CSV table of C-alpha atoms in Angstrom, one decimal:
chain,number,residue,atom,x,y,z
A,1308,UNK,CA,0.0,0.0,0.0
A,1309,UNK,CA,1.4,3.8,-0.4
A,1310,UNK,CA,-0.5,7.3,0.2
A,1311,UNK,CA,0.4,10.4,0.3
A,1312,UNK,CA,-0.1,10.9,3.9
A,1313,UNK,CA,3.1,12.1,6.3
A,1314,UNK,CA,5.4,8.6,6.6
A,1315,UNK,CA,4.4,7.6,10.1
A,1316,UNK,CA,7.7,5.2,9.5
A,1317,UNK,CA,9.4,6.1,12.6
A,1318,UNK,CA,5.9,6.5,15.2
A,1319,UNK,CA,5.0,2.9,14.2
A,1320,UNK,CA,8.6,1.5,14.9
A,1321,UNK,CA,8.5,3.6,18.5
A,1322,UNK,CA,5.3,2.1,19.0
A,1323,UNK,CA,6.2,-1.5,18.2
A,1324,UNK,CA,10.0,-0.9,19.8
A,1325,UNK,CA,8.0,0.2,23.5
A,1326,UNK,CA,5.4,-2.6,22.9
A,1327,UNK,CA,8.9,-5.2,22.5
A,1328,UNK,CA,10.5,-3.3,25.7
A,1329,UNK,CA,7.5,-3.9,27.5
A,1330,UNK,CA,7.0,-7.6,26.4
A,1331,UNK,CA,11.1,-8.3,27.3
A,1332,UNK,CA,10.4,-6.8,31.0
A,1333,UNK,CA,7.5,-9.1,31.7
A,1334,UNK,CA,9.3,-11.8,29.7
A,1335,UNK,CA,11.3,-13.2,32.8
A,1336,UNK,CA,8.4,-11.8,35.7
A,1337,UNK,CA,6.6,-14.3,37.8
A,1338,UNK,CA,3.3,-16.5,36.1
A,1339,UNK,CA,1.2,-13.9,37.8
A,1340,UNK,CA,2.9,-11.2,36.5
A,1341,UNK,CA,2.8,-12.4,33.2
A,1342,UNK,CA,-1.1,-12.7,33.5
A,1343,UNK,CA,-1.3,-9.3,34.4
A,1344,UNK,CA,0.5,-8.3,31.6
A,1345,UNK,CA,-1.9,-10.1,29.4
A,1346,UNK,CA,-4.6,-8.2,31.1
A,1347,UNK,CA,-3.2,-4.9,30.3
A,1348,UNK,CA,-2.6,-5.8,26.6
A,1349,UNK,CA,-5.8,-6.7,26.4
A,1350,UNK,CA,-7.4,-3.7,27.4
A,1351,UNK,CA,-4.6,-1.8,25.3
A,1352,UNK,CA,-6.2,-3.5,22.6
A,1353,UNK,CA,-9.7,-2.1,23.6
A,1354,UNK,CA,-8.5,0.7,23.3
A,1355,UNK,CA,-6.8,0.8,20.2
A,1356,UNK,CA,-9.8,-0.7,18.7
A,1357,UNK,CA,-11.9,2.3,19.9
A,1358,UNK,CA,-9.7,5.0,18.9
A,1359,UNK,CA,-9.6,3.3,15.7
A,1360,UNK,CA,-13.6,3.2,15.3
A,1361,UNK,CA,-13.1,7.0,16.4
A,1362,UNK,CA,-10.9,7.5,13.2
A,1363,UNK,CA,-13.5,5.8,11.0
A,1364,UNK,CA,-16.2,7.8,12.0
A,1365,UNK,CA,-14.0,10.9,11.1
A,1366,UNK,CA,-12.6,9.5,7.8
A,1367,UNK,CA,-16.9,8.8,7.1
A,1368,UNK,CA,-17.6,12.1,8.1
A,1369,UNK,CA,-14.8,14.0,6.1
A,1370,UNK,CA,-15.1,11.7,3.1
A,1371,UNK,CA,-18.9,12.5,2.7
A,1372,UNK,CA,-18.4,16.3,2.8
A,1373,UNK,CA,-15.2,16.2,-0.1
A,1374,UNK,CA,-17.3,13.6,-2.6
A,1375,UNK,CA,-20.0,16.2,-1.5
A,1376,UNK,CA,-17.7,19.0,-2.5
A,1377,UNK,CA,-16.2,16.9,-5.9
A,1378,UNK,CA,-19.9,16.8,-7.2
A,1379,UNK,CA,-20.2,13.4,-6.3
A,1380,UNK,CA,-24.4,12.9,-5.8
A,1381,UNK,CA,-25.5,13.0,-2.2
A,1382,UNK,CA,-27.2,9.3,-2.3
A,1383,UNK,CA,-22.9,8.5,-3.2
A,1384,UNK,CA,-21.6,10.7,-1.3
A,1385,UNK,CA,-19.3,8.7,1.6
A,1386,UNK,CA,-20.2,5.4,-0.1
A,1387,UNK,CA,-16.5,4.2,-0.7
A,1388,UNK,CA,-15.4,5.0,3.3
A,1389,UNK,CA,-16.1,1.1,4.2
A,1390,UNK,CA,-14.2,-0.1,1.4
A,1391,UNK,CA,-11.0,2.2,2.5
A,1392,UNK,CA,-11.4,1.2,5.9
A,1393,UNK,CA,-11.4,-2.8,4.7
A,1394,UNK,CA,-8.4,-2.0,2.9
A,1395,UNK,CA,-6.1,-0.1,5.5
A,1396,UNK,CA,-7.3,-2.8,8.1
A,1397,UNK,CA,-6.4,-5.7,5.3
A,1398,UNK,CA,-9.7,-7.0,6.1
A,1399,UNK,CA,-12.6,-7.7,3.7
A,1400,UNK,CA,-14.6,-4.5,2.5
A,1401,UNK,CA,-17.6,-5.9,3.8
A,1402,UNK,CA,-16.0,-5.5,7.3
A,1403,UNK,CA,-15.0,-2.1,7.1
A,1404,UNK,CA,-18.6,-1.4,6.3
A,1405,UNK,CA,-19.5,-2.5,9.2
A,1406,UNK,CA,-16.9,-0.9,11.0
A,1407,UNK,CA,-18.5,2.5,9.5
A,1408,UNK,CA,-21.6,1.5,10.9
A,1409,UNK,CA,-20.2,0.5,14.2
A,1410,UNK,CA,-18.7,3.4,14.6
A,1411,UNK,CA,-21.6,5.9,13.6
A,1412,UNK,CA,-23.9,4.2,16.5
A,1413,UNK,CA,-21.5,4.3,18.7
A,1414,UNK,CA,-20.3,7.7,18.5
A,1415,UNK,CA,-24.2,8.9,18.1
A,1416,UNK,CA,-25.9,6.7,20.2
A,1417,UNK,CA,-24.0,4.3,22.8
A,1418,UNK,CA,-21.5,6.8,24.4
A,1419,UNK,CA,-21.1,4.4,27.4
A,1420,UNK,CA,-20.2,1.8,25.6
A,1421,UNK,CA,-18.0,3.8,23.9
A,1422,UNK,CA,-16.1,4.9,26.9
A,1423,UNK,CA,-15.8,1.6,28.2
A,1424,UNK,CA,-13.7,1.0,25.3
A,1425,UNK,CA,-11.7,3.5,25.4
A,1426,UNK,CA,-11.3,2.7,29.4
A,1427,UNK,CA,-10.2,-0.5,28.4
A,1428,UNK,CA,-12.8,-2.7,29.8
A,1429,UNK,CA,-15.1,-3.5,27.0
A,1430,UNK,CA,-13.8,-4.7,23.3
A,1431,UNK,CA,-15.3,-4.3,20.1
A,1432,UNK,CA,-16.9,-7.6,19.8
A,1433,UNK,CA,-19.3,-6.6,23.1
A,1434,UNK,CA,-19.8,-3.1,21.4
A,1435,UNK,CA,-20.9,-4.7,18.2
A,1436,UNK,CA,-23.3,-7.0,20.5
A,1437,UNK,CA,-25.2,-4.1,21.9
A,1438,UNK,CA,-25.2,-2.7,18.5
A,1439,UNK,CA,-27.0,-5.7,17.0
A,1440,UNK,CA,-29.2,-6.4,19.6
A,1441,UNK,CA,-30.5,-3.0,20.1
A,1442,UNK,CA,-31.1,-1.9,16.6
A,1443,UNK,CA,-34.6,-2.4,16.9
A,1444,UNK,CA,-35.1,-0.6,20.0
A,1445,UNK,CA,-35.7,3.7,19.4
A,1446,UNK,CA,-32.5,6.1,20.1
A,1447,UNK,CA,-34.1,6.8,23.0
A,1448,UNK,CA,-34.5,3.3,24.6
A,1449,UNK,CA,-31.0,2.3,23.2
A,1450,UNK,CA,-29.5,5.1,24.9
A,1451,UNK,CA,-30.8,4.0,28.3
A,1452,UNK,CA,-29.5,0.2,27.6
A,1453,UNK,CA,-26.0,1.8,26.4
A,1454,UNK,CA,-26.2,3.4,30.2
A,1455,UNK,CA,-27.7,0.3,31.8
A,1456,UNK,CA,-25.4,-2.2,30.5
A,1457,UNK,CA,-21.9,-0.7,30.0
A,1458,UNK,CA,-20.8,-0.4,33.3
A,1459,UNK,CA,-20.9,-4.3,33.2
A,1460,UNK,CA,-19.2,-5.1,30.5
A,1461,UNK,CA,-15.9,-5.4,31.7
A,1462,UNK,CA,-17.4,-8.6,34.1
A,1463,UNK,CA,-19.8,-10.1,31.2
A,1464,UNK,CA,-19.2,-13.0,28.8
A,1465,UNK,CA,-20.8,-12.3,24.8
A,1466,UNK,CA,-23.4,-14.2,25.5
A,1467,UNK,CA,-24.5,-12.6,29.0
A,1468,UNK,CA,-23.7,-9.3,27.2
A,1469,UNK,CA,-26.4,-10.2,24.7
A,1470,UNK,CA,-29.2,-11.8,27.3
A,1471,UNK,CA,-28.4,-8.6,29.4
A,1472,UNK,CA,-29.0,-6.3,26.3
A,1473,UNK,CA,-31.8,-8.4,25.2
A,1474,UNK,CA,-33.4,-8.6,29.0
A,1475,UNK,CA,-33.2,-4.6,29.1
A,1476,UNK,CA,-34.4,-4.4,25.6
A,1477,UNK,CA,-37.8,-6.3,25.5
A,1478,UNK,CA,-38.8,-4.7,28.7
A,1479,UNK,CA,-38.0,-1.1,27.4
A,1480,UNK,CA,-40.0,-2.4,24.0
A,1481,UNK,CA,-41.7,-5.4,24.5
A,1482,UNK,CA,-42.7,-5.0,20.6
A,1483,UNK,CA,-38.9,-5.3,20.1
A,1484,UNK,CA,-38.6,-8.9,19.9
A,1485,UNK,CA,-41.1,-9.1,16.9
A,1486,UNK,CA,-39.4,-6.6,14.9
A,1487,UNK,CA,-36.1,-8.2,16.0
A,1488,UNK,CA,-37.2,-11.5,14.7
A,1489,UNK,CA,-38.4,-10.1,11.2
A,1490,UNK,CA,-35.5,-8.6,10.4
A,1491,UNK,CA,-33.8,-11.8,11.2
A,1492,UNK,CA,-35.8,-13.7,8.9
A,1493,UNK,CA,-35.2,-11.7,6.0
A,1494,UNK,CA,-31.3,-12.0,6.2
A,1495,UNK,CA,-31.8,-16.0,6.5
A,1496,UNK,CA,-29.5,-17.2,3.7
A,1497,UNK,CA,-26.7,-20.1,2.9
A,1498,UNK,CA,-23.4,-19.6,2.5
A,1499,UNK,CA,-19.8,-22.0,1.5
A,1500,UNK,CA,-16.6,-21.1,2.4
A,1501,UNK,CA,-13.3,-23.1,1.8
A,1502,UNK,CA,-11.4,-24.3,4.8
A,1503,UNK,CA,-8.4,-26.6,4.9
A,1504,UNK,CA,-7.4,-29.8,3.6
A,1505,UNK,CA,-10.1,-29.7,0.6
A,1506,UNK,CA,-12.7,-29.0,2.6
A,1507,UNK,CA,-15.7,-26.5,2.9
A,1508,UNK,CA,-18.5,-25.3,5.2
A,1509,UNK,CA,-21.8,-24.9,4.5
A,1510,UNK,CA,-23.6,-22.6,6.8
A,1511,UNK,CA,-27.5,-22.0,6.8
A,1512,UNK,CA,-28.3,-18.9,8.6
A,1513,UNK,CA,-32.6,-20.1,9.7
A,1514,UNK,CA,-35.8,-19.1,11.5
A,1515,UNK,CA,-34.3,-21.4,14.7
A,1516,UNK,CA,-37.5,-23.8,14.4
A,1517,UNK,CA,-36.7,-24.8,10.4
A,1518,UNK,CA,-33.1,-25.4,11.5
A,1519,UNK,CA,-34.2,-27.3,14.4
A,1520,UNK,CA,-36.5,-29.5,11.6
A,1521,UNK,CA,-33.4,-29.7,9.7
A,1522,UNK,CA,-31.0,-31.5,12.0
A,1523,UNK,CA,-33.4,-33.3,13.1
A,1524,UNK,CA,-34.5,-35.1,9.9
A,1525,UNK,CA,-30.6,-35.3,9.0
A,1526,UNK,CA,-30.0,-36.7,12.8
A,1527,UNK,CA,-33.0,-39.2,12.3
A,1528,UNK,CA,-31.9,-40.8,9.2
A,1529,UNK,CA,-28.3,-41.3,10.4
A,1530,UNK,CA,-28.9,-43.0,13.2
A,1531,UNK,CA,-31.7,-45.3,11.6
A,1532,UNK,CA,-28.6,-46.1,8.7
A,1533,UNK,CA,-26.4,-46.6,11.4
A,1534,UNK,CA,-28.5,-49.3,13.3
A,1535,UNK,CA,-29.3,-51.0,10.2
A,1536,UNK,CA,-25.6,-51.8,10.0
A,1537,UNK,CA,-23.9,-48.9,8.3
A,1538,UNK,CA,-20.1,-48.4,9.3
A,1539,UNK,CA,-19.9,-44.5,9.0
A,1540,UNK,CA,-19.2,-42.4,11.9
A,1541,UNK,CA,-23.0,-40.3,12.7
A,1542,UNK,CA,-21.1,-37.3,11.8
A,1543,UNK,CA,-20.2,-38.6,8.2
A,1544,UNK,CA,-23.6,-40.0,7.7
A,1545,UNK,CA,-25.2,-36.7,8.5
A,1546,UNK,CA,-23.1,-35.1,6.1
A,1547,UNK,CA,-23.6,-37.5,3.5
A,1548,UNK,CA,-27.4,-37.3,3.9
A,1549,UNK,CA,-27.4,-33.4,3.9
A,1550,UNK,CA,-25.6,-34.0,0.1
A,1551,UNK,CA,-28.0,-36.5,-0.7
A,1552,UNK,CA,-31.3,-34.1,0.4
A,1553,UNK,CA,-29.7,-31.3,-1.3
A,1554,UNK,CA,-28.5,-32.7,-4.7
A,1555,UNK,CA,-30.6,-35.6,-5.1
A,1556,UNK,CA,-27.6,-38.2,-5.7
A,1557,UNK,CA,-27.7,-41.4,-3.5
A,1558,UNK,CA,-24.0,-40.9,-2.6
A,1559,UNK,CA,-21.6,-38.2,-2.4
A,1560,UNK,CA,-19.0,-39.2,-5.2
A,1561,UNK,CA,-21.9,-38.8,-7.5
A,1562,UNK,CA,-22.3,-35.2,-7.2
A,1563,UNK,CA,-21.7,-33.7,-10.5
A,1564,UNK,CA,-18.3,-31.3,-9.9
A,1565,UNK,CA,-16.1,-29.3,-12.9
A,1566,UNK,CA,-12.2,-29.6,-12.2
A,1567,UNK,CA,-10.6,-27.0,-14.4
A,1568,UNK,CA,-6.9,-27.5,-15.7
A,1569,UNK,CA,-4.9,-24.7,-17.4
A,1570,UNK,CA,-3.4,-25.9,-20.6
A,1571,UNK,CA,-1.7,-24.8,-23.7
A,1572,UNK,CA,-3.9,-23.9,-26.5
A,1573,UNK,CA,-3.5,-26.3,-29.9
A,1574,UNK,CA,-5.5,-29.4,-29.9
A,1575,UNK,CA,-3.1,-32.3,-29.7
A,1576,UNK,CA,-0.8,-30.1,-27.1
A,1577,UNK,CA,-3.6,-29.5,-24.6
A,1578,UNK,CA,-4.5,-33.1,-25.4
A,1579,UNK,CA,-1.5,-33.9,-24.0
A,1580,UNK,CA,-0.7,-31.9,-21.7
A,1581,UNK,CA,-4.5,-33.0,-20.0
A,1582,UNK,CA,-3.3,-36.9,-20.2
A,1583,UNK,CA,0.1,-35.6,-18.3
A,1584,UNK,CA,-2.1,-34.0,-15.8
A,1585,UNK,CA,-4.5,-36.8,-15.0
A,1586,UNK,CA,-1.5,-39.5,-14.5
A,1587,UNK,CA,1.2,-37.2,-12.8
A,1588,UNK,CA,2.6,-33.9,-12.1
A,1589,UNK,CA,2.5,-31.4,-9.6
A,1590,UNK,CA,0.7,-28.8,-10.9
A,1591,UNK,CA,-2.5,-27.6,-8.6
A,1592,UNK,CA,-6.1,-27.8,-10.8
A,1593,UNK,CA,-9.2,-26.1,-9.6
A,1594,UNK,CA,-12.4,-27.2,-8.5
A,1595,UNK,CA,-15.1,-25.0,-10.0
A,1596,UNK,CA,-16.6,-22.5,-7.2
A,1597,UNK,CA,-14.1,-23.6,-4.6
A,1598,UNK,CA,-10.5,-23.1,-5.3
A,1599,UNK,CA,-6.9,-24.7,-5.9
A,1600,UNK,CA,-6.8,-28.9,-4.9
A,1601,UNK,CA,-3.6,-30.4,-4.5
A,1602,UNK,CA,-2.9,-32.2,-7.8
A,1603,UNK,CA,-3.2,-35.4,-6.3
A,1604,UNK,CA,-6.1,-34.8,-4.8
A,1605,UNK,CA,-7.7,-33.6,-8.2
A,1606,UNK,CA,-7.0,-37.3,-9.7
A,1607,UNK,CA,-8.5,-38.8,-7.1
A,1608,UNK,CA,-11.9,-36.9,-7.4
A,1609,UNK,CA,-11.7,-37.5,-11.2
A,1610,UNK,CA,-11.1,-41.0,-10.6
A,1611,UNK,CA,-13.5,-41.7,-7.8
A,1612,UNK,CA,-16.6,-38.7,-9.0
A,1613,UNK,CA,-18.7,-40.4,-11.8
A,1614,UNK,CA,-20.0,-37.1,-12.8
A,1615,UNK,CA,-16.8,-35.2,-13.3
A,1616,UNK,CA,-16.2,-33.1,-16.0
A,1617,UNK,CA,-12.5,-32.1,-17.3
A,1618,UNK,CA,-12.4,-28.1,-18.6
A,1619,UNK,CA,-9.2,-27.1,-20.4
A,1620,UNK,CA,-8.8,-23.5,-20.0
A,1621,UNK,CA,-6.4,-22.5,-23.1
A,1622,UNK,CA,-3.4,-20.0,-22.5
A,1623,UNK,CA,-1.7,-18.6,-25.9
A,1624,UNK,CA,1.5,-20.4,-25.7
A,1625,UNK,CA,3.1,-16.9,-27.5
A,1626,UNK,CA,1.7,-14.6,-24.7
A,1627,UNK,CA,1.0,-17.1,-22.0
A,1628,UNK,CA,-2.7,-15.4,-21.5
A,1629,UNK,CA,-5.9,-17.1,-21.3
A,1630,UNK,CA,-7.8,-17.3,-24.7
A,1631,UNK,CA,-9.7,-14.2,-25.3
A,1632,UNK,CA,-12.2,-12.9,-28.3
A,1633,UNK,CA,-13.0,-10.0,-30.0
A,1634,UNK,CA,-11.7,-6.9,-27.9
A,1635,UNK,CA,-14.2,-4.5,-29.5
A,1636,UNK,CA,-17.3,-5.9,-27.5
A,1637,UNK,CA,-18.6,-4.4,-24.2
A,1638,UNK,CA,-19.4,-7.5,-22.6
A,1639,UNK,CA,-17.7,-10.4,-22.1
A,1640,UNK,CA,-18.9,-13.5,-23.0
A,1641,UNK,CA,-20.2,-16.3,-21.1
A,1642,UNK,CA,-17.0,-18.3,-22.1
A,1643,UNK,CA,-14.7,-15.0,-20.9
A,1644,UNK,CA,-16.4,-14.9,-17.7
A,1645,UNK,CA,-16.1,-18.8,-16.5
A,1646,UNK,CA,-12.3,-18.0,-17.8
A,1647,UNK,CA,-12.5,-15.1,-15.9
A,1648,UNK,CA,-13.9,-16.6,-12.5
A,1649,UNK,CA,-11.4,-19.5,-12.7
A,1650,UNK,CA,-8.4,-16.8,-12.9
A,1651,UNK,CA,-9.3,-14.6,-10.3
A,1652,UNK,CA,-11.1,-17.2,-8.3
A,1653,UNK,CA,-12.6,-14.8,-5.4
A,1654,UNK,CA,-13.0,-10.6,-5.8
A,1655,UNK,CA,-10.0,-8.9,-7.1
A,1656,UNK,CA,-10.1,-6.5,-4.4
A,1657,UNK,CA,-7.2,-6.8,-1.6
A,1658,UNK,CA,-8.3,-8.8,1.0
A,1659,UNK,CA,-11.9,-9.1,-0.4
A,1660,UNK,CA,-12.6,-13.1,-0.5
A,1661,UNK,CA,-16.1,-12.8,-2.0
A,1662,UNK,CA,-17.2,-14.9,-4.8
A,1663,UNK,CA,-17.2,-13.2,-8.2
A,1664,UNK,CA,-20.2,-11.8,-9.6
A,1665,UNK,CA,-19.2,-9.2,-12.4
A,1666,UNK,CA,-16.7,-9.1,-15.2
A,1667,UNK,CA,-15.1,-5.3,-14.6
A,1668,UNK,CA,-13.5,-3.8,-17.4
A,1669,UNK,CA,-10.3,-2.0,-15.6
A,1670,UNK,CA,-9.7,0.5,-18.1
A,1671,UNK,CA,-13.8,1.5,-18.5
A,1672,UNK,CA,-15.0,0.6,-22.3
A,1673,UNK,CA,-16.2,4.1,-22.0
A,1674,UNK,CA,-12.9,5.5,-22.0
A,1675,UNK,CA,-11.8,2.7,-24.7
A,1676,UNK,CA,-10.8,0.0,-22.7
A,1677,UNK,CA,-10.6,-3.2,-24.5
A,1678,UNK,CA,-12.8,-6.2,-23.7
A,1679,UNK,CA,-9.8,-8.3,-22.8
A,1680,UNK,CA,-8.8,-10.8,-19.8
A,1681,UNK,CA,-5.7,-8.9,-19.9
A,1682,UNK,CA,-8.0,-6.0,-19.0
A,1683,UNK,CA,-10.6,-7.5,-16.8
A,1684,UNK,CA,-10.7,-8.4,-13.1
A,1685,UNK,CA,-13.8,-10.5,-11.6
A,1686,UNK,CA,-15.3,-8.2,-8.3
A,1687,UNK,CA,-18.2,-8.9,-5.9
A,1688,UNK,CA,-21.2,-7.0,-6.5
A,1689,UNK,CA,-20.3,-4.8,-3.7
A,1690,UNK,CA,-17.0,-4.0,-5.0
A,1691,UNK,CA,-18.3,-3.6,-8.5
A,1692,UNK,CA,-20.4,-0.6,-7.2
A,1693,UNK,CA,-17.5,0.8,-5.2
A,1694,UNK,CA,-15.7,0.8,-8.7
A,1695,UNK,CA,-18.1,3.2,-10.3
A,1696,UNK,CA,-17.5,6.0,-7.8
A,1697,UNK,CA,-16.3,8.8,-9.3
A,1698,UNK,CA,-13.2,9.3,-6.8
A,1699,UNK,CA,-12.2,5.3,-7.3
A,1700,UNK,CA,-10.0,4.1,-10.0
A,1701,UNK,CA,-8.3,1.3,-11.2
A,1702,UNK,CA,-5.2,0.7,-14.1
A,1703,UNK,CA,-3.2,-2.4,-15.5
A,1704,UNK,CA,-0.1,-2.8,-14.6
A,1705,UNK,CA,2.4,-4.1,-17.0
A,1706,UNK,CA,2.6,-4.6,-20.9
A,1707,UNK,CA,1.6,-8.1,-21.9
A,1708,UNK,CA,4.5,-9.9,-22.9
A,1709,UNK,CA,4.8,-10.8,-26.8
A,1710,UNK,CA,8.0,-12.7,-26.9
A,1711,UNK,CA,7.7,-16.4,-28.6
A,1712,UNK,CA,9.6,-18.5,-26.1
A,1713,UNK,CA,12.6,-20.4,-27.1
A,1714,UNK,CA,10.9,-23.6,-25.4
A,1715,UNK,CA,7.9,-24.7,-23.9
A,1716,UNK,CA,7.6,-22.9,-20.6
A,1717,UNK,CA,6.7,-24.6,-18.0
A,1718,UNK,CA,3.0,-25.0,-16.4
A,1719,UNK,CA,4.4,-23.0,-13.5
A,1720,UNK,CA,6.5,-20.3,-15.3
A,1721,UNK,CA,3.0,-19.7,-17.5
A,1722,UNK,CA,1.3,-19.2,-14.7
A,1723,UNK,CA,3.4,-16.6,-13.7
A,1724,UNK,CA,3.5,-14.8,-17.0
A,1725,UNK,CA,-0.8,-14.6,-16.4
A,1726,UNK,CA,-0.3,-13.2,-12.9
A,1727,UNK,CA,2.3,-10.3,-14.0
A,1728,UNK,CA,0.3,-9.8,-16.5
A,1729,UNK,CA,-3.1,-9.6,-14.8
A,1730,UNK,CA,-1.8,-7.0,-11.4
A,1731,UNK,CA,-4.1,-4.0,-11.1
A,1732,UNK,CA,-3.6,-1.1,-9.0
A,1733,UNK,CA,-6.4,0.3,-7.5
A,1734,UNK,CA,-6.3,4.2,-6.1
A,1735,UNK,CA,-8.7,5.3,-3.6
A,1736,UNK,CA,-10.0,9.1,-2.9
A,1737,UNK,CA,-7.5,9.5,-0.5
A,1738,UNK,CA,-4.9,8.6,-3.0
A,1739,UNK,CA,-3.8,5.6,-1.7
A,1740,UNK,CA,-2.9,3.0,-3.7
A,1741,UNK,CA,-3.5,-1.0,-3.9
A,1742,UNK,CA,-2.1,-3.6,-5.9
A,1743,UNK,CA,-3.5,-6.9,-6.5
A,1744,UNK,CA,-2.1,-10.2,-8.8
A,1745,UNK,CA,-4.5,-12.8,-9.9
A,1746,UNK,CA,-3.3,-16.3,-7.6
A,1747,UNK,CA,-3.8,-18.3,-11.5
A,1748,UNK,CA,-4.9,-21.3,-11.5
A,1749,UNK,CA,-2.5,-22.9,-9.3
């Protein structure tokens, strides 16, 4: 990351040098000293958090009046502050939105609760409890939970923090707990995220009595094929049985799955270099709407799924990009985009890990950007809008290389060619600027 704020270098390596200093002396104190010195870091880290919520609120605040200032409409105006603030944090846009938000309430509505953090006796996970759990409630009422329940927080767990909030809430409001619960319902949804070793999570976020229904049906027919002799653990049966409701197939393996493999363009060469890939090598493939698999691991699920299908994704073997089509269109086509997807394989954005939903031209078509890969970057929908503001802008960076190689590179060196290739800076209104490389295939 650079801006073109004052280099606070030197202040951060003070900061770090007195945190180390401090660290050293407790490093040969008693055990109790040492837990006391865990204490005070932790409440050093309250209130760091809260004095960096108070900076968000200001950035918000100043942000809103320049766009306001720069033309920028007022419905727009301040509508790129969460994505800064995911980016200076290294954290996911979708967080620093939140953080914007956290810090609004709190420095309009829930003063105690603020100065408990900033005190060092409540953290920002409690704060963001009584946020959630009172937004249903009116300022007023909120404002006499904030003084009701943050002179406790330092002695509550979360979940006393949220029975406590929700004790004070529903007898303030009793009507709270219906609103409450409709806006929970509406933000039921289901969600996958990789985690390690090839594996994923799916997470159903339900009204409490359908996801009650649902481990119960999945809880009842693992147990009934485990007494009738079956040798899976409960835990794998449920899990089986959940693919089995969901997809319809009788077993697992025959879940249809896409396993993508980047290969040389040219018939009888990607031929080839497929047949290599399936027998040996190291090379990572990709599982379609999951990630990298270890190659390995990718022949086994060939071998063992019977509804697997093999995509070849074709790199020019001059330039060592992905196959592309006419540049002169606007949109990409639906053959671009699956290319595009298993390039990028989450949100270009730093440190956004959303799936990708649009095909973003980085130099706009508008301003005669080509409708390349070499000039596209797959964003979340949330991102994709942040793109459009006026104040937010985004280059290649790099010439595509044109050089024939002398031999056949190899499946990692192409790989690298498409990430150099494919890096995007991105520079915010404040003028600071991000770069981001495609991870390829592998």
């Amino acid at each position: 990351m650079t801006g073109p704020t004052v280099d606070r270098t030197a202040e951060h390596r003070a900061g770090v040098q007195a945190i180390e200093c401090w660290l050293d002396r407790g490093g040969g104190g008693t055990a109790a000293e040492l837990v006391d010195l865990i204490g005070h870091l932790e409440d050093l880290a309250n209130v760091v958090t809260a004095a960096q919520l108070t900076a968000v609120r200001r950035l918000a605040e100043q942000q809103t009046i320049e766009d306001l200032a720069a033309g920028v409409p007022e419905r727009d105006a301040g509508s790129t502050v969460g994505a800064q603030v995911g980016l200076a944090r290294r954290q996911p846009p979708r967080r620093g939105v939140r953080d914007v938000h956290l810090a609004g309430v709190l420095a309009d509505e829930l003063p105690h609760t603020r100065r408990a953090m900033l005190e060092g006796t409540a953290s920002g996970y409690q704060a963001e409890l009584v946020v959630t759990h009172t937004a249903c409630l009116s300022r007023a009422d909120r404002a006499r939970v904030d003084e009701l329940v943050a002179p406790e927080l330092g002695s509550l767990s979360p979940r006393q923090v949220v029975h406590r909030v929700k004790h004070h809430a529903y007898r303030l409001d009793p009507e709270a707990a219906t609103r409450q619960a409709a806006m929970a319902h509406r933000e039921r949804h289901v969600s996958v995220r990789p985690v390690p070793d090839t594996m994923a999570r799916v997470a159903a976020h339900l009204p409490a009595a359908q996801a009650v229904a649902v481990w119960a049906a999945l809880d009842r027919e693992a147990k009934a094929l485990r007494a009738a002799g079956d040798e899976r653990t409960l835990g794998q049966l449920r899990a089986d049985v959940l693919v089995g409701r969901v997809t319809g197939q009788l077993e697992a393996p025959a879940v249809p799955v896409e396993v993508q493999l980047v290969v040389p363009a040219g018939t009888l060469f990607g031929s080839t270099a497929v047949l290599r890939a399936l027998t040996s090598g190291d090379e990572p493939a990709v599982l379609s709407g999951y990630g990298p698999l270890p190659a390995p691991v990718a022949r086994q699920m060939v071998r063992d799924t019977a509804a697997c299908s093999l995509r070849r994704l074709l790199l020019d073997p001059e330039s060592g990009t992905l196959v592309g089509r006419d540049p002169r269109r606007r949109l990409f086509s639906a053959g671009e985009r699956d290319l595009l997807v298993a390039r990028d394989q989450t949100c270009r954005t730093p440190y956004c890990d959303a799936p990708v939903r649009e095909a973003d031209h980085v130099v706009p078509f508008s301003e005669g950007g080509p409708t390349t890969l070499a000039n596209a970057q797959g964003l979340c929908t949330q991102c994709n809008q942040t793109r459009n503001h006026p104040r937010w802008s985004a280059r290649p960076l790099g010439p595509p290389t044109t050089t024939t190689p002398r031999t056949e590179p190899t499946a990692r060196a192409r790989l690298l060619v498409l990430a150099r290739q494919a890096c995007v800076e991105t520079t915010t209104p404040t003028g600071h600027r991000y770069t981001s490389r495609t991870p390829g295939p592998g």
